[in-house]
mmCIF file of C-alpha atoms and ligand atoms in Angstrom:
data_model
loop_
_atom_site.group_PDB
_atom_site.id
_atom_site.type_symbol
_atom_site.label_atom_id
_atom_site.label_comp_id
_atom_site.label_asym_id
_atom_site.label_seq_id
_atom_site.Cartn_x
_atom_site.Cartn_y
_atom_site.Cartn_z
ATOM 1 C CA MET A 1 82.782 60.211 117.853
ATOM 2 C CA ASP A 2 83.530 59.475 114.245
ATOM 3 C CA LEU A 3 81.986 62.120 111.998
ATOM 4 C CA LEU A 4 81.554 59.618 109.205
ATOM 5 C CA ALA A 5 79.661 57.328 111.479
ATOM 6 C CA LYS A 6 77.334 60.133 112.557
ATOM 7 C CA GLU A 7 76.280 61.185 109.067
ATOM 8 C CA ARG A 8 75.087 59.172 106.153
ATOM 9 C CA ALA A 9 78.021 58.542 103.840
ATOM 10 C CA LEU A 10 78.031 60.792 100.802
ATOM 11 C CA ASN A 11 79.519 59.717 97.526
ATOM 12 C CA ALA A 12 80.890 61.765 94.655
ATOM 13 C CA GLU A 13 83.300 60.839 91.899
ATOM 14 C CA GLN A 14 86.906 61.575 92.733
ATOM 15 C CA GLN A 15 87.159 64.099 89.897
ATOM 16 C CA GLN A 16 84.012 65.851 91.175
ATOM 17 C CA GLN A 17 85.607 66.126 94.608
ATOM 18 C CA ILE A 18 88.690 67.688 93.034
ATOM 19 C CA THR A 19 86.461 70.056 91.059
ATOM 20 C CA LEU A 20 84.857 71.053 94.368
ATOM 21 C CA LEU A 21 88.246 72.471 95.347
ATOM 22 C CA GLU A 22 88.038 74.698 92.263
ATOM 23 C CA VAL A 23 84.577 75.885 93.389
ATOM 24 C CA GLN A 24 86.090 76.596 96.801
ATOM 25 C CA ARG A 25 88.949 78.544 95.221
ATOM 26 C CA ARG A 26 86.497 80.670 93.207
ATOM 27 C CA ASP A 27 84.305 81.262 96.252
ATOM 28 C CA LEU A 28 87.317 82.523 98.182
ATOM 29 C CA GLU A 29 88.163 84.772 95.242
ATOM 30 C CA LEU A 30 84.624 86.165 95.361
ATOM 31 C CA ASP A 31 84.913 86.656 99.128
ATOM 32 C CA ARG A 32 88.155 88.575 98.635
ATOM 33 C CA VAL A 33 86.587 90.765 95.934
ATOM 34 C CA ARG A 34 83.661 91.571 98.244
ATOM 35 C CA HIS A 35 85.999 92.300 101.137
ATOM 36 C CA ARG A 36 88.138 94.561 98.976
ATOM 37 C CA ARG A 37 85.033 96.395 97.780
ATOM 38 C CA ALA A 38 83.849 96.914 101.360
ATOM 39 C CA THR A 39 87.233 98.268 102.451
ATOM 40 C CA LEU A 40 88.299 99.990 99.244
ATOM 41 C CA PRO A 41 90.951 102.656 100.082
ATOM 42 C CA GLU A 42 89.784 104.684 97.057
ATOM 43 C CA ALA A 43 86.255 104.824 98.534
ATOM 44 C CA VAL A 44 87.625 105.737 101.966
ATOM 45 C CA ARG A 45 89.530 108.601 100.329
ATOM 46 C CA VAL A 46 86.282 109.915 98.749
ATOM 47 C CA THR A 47 84.497 109.762 102.130
ATOM 48 C CA ASP A 48 87.417 111.518 103.835
ATOM 49 C CA ILE A 49 87.327 114.377 101.308
ATOM 50 C CA GLN A 50 83.557 114.704 101.695
ATOM 51 C CA THR A 51 84.006 114.910 105.468
ATOM 52 C CA ASP A 52 86.664 117.606 104.977
ATOM 53 C CA GLN A 53 84.257 119.458 102.683
ATOM 54 C CA ARG A 54 81.519 119.498 105.329
ATOM 55 C CA THR A 55 83.953 120.727 107.996
ATOM 56 C CA LEU A 56 85.249 123.385 105.624
ATOM 57 C CA ALA A 57 81.728 124.512 104.695
ATOM 58 C CA ASP A 58 80.966 125.039 108.396
ATOM 59 C CA GLY A 59 84.178 127.035 108.834
ATOM 60 C CA LEU A 60 83.415 129.078 105.749
ATOM 61 C CA THR A 61 79.914 129.916 106.974
ATOM 62 C CA ALA A 62 81.326 131.081 110.309
ATOM 63 C CA VAL A 63 84.054 133.248 108.764
ATOM 64 C CA SER A 64 81.619 134.744 106.225
ATOM 65 C CA VAL A 65 79.325 135.841 109.059
ATOM 66 C CA GLU A 66 82.386 137.291 110.818
ATOM 67 C CA VAL A 67 83.400 139.222 107.670
ATOM 68 C CA ALA A 68 79.887 140.584 107.162
ATOM 69 C CA ASP A 69 79.683 141.693 110.819
ATOM 70 C CA LEU A 70 83.091 143.389 110.646
ATOM 71 C CA GLU A 71 82.177 145.159 107.397
ATOM 72 C CA LEU A 72 79.154 146.618 109.167
ATOM 73 C CA GLU A 73 81.304 147.570 112.140
ATOM 74 C CA GLN A 74 83.819 149.203 109.808
ATOM 75 C CA ARG A 75 81.145 151.292 108.067
ATOM 76 C CA LYS A 76 79.897 152.415 111.473
ATOM 77 C CA ALA A 77 83.456 153.300 112.612
ATOM 78 C CA ASP A 78 84.089 155.220 109.342
ATOM 79 C CA ASN A 79 80.827 157.062 109.822
ATOM 80 C CA ASP A 80 81.642 157.966 113.439
ATOM 81 C CA VAL A 81 84.999 159.419 112.383
ATOM 82 C CA ASP A 82 83.378 161.373 109.518
ATOM 83 C CA LEU A 83 80.814 162.926 111.853
ATOM 84 C CA VAL A 84 83.505 164.132 114.243
ATOM 85 C CA ARG A 85 85.606 165.443 111.322
ATOM 86 C CA GLN A 86 82.622 167.371 109.921
ATOM 87 C CA ARG A 87 81.846 168.811 113.348
ATOM 88 C CA SER A 88 85.502 169.880 113.805
ATOM 89 C CA ALA A 89 85.598 171.453 110.336
ATOM 90 C CA LYS A 90 82.435 173.366 111.075
ATOM 91 C CA ASP A 91 83.816 174.629 114.394
ATOM 92 C CA ARG A 92 87.133 175.549 112.754
ATOM 93 C CA ASP A 93 85.344 177.479 109.970
ATOM 94 C CA LEU A 94 83.391 179.310 112.602
ATOM 95 C CA LEU A 95 86.566 180.113 114.497
ATOM 96 C CA ASP A 96 88.413 181.181 111.333
ATOM 97 C CA SER A 97 85.520 183.353 110.169
ATOM 98 C CA GLY A 98 86.268 185.810 112.967
ATOM 99 C CA SER A 99 82.567 186.232 113.571
ATOM 100 C CA ILE A 100 82.838 185.239 117.238
ATOM 101 C CA ASN A 101 84.147 188.009 119.397
ATOM 102 C CA ASP A 102 82.873 186.927 122.754
ATOM 103 C CA ALA A 103 85.868 185.621 124.741
ATOM 104 C CA LYS A 104 83.834 183.117 126.681
ATOM 105 C CA GLN A 105 82.305 181.753 123.477
ATOM 106 C CA LEU A 106 85.752 181.557 121.866
ATOM 107 C CA THR A 107 87.178 179.614 124.789
ATOM 108 C CA SER A 108 84.249 177.256 124.710
ATOM 109 C CA LEU A 109 84.695 176.694 120.973
ATOM 110 C CA GLN A 110 88.425 176.015 121.353
ATOM 111 C CA HIS A 111 87.663 173.657 124.185
ATOM 112 C CA GLU A 112 85.217 171.778 122.013
ATOM 113 C CA LEU A 113 87.774 171.523 119.185
ATOM 114 C CA GLU A 114 90.284 169.982 121.555
ATOM 115 C CA SER A 115 87.729 167.564 122.825
ATOM 116 C CA LEU A 116 86.698 166.687 119.250
ATOM 117 C CA ALA A 117 90.356 166.088 118.333
ATOM 118 C CA ARG A 118 90.726 163.599 121.197
ATOM 119 C CA ARG A 119 87.458 161.950 120.235
ATOM 120 C CA GLN A 120 88.570 161.720 116.601
ATOM 121 C CA SER A 121 91.865 160.127 117.613
ATOM 122 C CA ASP A 122 90.046 157.537 119.759
ATOM 123 C CA LEU A 123 87.596 156.775 116.956
ATOM 124 C CA GLU A 124 90.410 156.437 114.426
ATOM 125 C CA ASP A 125 92.073 153.898 116.730
ATOM 126 C CA ILE A 126 88.842 151.929 116.786
ATOM 127 C CA GLU A 127 88.531 152.273 112.991
ATOM 128 C CA LEU A 128 92.072 150.911 112.561
ATOM 129 C CA GLU A 129 91.487 148.047 114.940
ATOM 130 C CA VAL A 130 88.257 147.032 113.131
ATOM 131 C CA MET A 131 90.083 147.253 109.813
ATOM 132 C CA GLU A 132 92.800 144.906 111.061
ATOM 133 C CA ARG A 133 90.271 142.392 112.329
ATOM 134 C CA LEU A 134 88.381 142.594 109.034
ATOM 135 C CA GLU A 135 91.555 142.015 107.029
ATOM 136 C CA ASP A 136 92.428 139.035 109.183
ATOM 137 C CA ALA A 137 88.944 137.532 108.692
ATOM 138 C CA GLN A 138 89.121 138.196 104.945
ATOM 139 C CA HIS A 139 92.461 136.393 104.736
ATOM 140 C CA ARG A 140 91.042 133.383 106.541
ATOM 141 C CA GLN A 141 88.009 133.482 104.231
ATOM 142 C CA ALA A 142 90.218 133.587 101.133
ATOM 143 C CA ALA A 143 92.315 130.677 102.424
ATOM 144 C CA LEU A 144 89.170 128.591 103.025
ATOM 145 C CA LEU A 145 87.830 129.435 99.558
ATOM 146 C CA ALA A 146 91.098 128.295 97.996
ATOM 147 C CA GLU A 147 90.968 125.126 100.097
ATOM 148 C CA ARG A 148 87.386 124.561 98.962
ATOM 149 C CA ASP A 149 88.423 124.730 95.307
ATOM 150 C CA GLN A 150 91.264 122.321 96.021
ATOM 151 C CA LEU A 151 88.889 119.861 97.695
ATOM 152 C CA VAL A 152 86.523 119.987 94.712
ATOM 153 C CA ALA A 153 89.447 119.102 92.438
ATOM 154 C CA ASP A 154 90.686 116.396 94.864
ATOM 155 C CA LEU A 155 87.196 114.893 95.050
ATOM 156 C CA ALA A 156 86.926 114.626 91.273
ATOM 157 C CA VAL A 157 90.267 112.786 91.129
ATOM 158 C CA ALA A 158 89.345 110.532 94.077
ATOM 159 C CA GLU A 159 85.916 109.696 92.620
ATOM 160 C CA SER A 160 87.385 108.741 89.313
ATOM 161 C CA ALA A 161 90.005 106.546 91.049
ATOM 162 C CA ARG A 162 87.249 104.907 93.106
ATOM 163 C CA ASP A 163 85.089 104.300 90.035
ATOM 164 C CA ALA A 164 88.031 102.745 88.209
ATOM 165 C CA ALA A 165 88.771 100.482 91.199
ATOM 166 C CA LEU A 166 85.095 99.464 91.434
ATOM 167 C CA ALA A 167 84.949 98.729 87.708
ATOM 168 C CA SER A 168 88.041 96.550 87.974
ATOM 169 C CA LEU A 169 86.570 94.701 90.987
ATOM 170 C CA ALA A 170 83.295 94.205 89.109
ATOM 171 C CA GLU A 171 85.245 92.653 86.271
ATOM 172 C CA GLU A 172 87.144 90.335 88.632
ATOM 173 C CA GLU A 173 83.889 89.406 90.327
ATOM 174 C CA ALA A 174 82.168 88.604 87.023
ATOM 175 C CA ASP A 175 85.105 86.413 85.956
ATOM 176 C CA ALA A 176 85.192 84.560 89.283
ATOM 177 C CA LYS A 177 81.396 84.117 89.243
ATOM 178 C CA ALA A 178 81.452 82.681 85.742
ATOM 179 C CA ALA A 179 84.309 80.340 86.673
ATOM 180 C CA ARG A 180 82.456 79.297 89.827
ATOM 181 C CA VAL A 181 79.248 78.549 87.905
ATOM 182 C CA SER A 182 81.165 76.552 85.343
ATOM 183 C CA ALA A 183 83.063 74.590 88.029
ATOM 184 C CA ALA A 184 79.931 73.862 90.065
ATOM 185 C CA ASP A 185 78.043 72.783 86.969
ATOM 186 C CA GLY A 186 77.432 69.030 87.112
ATOM 187 C CA LEU A 187 78.493 68.556 90.734
ATOM 188 C CA PRO A 188 75.976 66.515 92.765
ATOM 189 C CA ALA A 189 73.384 68.706 94.515
ATOM 190 C CA GLU A 190 73.924 66.851 97.796
ATOM 191 C CA LEU A 191 77.659 67.519 97.683
ATOM 192 C CA MET A 192 77.056 71.211 96.941
ATOM 193 C CA ALA A 193 74.507 71.501 99.749
ATOM 194 C CA LEU A 194 76.953 69.983 102.243
ATOM 195 C CA TYR A 195 79.748 72.181 100.948
ATOM 196 C CA ASP A 196 77.616 75.366 101.165
ATOM 197 C CA LYS A 197 76.546 74.543 104.703
ATOM 198 C CA LEU A 198 80.104 73.757 105.828
ATOM 199 C CA ARG A 199 81.404 76.880 104.117
ATOM 200 C CA ALA A 200 78.821 79.034 105.908
ATOM 201 C CA ASP A 201 79.690 77.436 109.261
ATOM 202 C CA ASN A 202 83.474 77.459 108.861
ATOM 203 C CA GLY A 203 84.589 80.937 107.887
ATOM 204 C CA GLY A 204 84.137 80.509 104.151
ATOM 205 C CA ILE A 205 85.944 77.193 103.749
ATOM 206 C CA GLY A 206 83.765 74.117 103.265
ATOM 207 C CA ALA A 207 86.154 71.887 101.358
ATOM 208 C CA ALA A 208 89.893 71.484 101.719
ATOM 209 C CA ALA A 209 92.595 69.377 100.166
ATOM 210 C CA LEU A 210 94.365 66.697 102.124
ATOM 211 C CA GLN A 211 97.934 67.837 101.548
ATOM 212 C CA CYS A 212 100.841 65.688 102.728
ATOM 213 C CA GLY A 213 98.774 64.269 105.554
ATOM 214 C CA ARG A 214 97.490 67.667 106.671
ATOM 215 C CA CYS A 215 94.000 69.205 106.345
ATOM 216 C CA GLU A 216 94.402 72.461 104.402
ATOM 217 C CA GLY A 217 91.190 73.744 106.027
ATOM 218 C CA CYS A 218 92.301 73.689 109.665
ATOM 219 C CA ARG A 219 96.030 73.070 108.982
ATOM 220 C CA ILE A 220 96.122 70.190 111.425
ATOM 221 C CA GLU A 221 98.095 67.014 110.728
ATOM 222 C CA LEU A 222 95.866 63.982 110.600
ATOM 223 C CA THR A 223 96.572 61.195 113.056
ATOM 224 C CA PRO A 224 97.881 57.897 111.661
ATOM 225 C CA VAL A 225 94.538 56.352 112.589
ATOM 226 C CA ASP A 226 92.579 58.940 110.569
ATOM 227 C CA LEU A 227 94.993 58.635 107.653
ATOM 228 C CA GLU A 228 94.550 54.897 107.697
ATOM 229 C CA ARG A 229 90.773 55.264 107.708
ATOM 230 C CA ILE A 230 90.901 57.645 104.722
ATOM 231 C CA ARG A 231 93.323 55.383 102.908
ATOM 232 C CA ALA A 232 90.846 52.545 103.341
ATOM 233 C CA ALA A 233 87.819 54.595 102.232
ATOM 234 C CA ALA A 234 86.529 54.120 98.684
ATOM 235 C CA PRO A 235 87.751 56.886 96.299
ATOM 236 C CA ALA A 236 84.147 58.028 95.746
ATOM 237 C CA GLU A 237 83.420 58.371 99.438
ATOM 238 C CA VAL A 238 83.310 61.972 100.586
ATOM 239 C CA VAL A 239 85.510 62.037 103.671
ATOM 240 C CA ARG A 240 85.613 64.711 106.337
ATOM 241 C CA CYS A 241 88.308 66.139 108.556
ATOM 242 C CA GLU A 242 87.937 64.815 112.107
ATOM 243 C CA GLU A 243 89.215 68.127 113.494
ATOM 244 C CA CYS A 244 87.218 70.737 111.585
ATOM 245 C CA GLY A 245 84.505 68.693 109.899
ATOM 246 C CA ARG A 246 85.248 70.077 106.438
ATOM 247 C CA ILE A 247 85.101 67.975 103.305
ATOM 248 C CA LEU A 248 88.582 66.563 102.867
ATOM 249 C CA VAL A 249 89.521 66.031 99.227
ATOM 250 C CA ARG A 250 92.139 63.466 98.323
ATOM 251 C CA THR A 251 94.591 64.524 95.641
ATOM 252 C CA PRO A 252 97.819 62.998 94.305
ATOM 253 C CA GLU A 253 99.648 65.210 96.865
ATOM 254 C CA SER A 254 97.705 63.880 99.838
ATOM 255 C CA GLY A 255 100.549 61.670 101.033
ATOM 256 C CA LEU A 256 98.384 58.595 101.361
HETATM 257 ZN ZN1 ZN B 1 90.467 70.158 109.070
#
C-alpha cells in the first residue's frame, strides 16, 4: 500500500522541509547530550568511589572492633603475668628471708616457685601471641585509615570532574535547545506534529534527507518506481519513505 495514498497529503514549503532537517539534527544533538549525561564516565567514577567508601567503612568498623577486643585481651594477659610475677616475688622473698625452717614447708615453697615459673612462661607466650595479633590488626587498621583519606581526596577530584562535565553538557544542551527552537520557529504545526510522532516511533529520527536516491533514515535505496513518484510530486508535497515511513526531504543532493 502506498503510504501517501493512505494519509492525507501534507504540504510544506521546500525550504521549510529543509529546515526540518536542521530541527532533526538539533534533536539528535539533544538526544546525544542526554545519553552522555546518563552514562557520564565522570559520574560513574564518583559512584564507584562512594561504593569503595562504604565497603571500606564496613572493613574499618570490623577491624576497629578487633583492635578494641585485642587491647582488652592484652591488658588481661599483662595482668595475668603480673599476678604470677608478684606471687613468685613474694614466695622468693619468703624463701630468701630464711624464716622458714621446716623442710616440708621449704620443699612445698620451692615446688610452688617452679610451678609459678612454668605458669609465667605459659602466660608470657599468650601475652606475646596476643601482642602479635594486636599489632597485625593495628597495621590493617592504619592501612584502611590511609586508604580512607585517599578515597576522600579521590572523591573530591572525581566530583569536581563530574561537575565540570555536567556544566559543559548543560551548556551544549542549552545551545542545541536554542538552535532547535529557532529552527522550528515558523514551521507548520501539522508538519511538526507529524515529525514529532514519527521521531517518537522511529528511534529518534522522524525526518531524513533523500541522499543520492537513498533514504538517510533507514539507509535503503529507493526503487526506481518510488524515485519516479517523488520526482513527479510537487516540491511542496511532504513525501515519505516507503520503507520506514519517515518524512523524506528532497535536497539538491537527492539524485532526482
Ligand atoms: Zn527510509
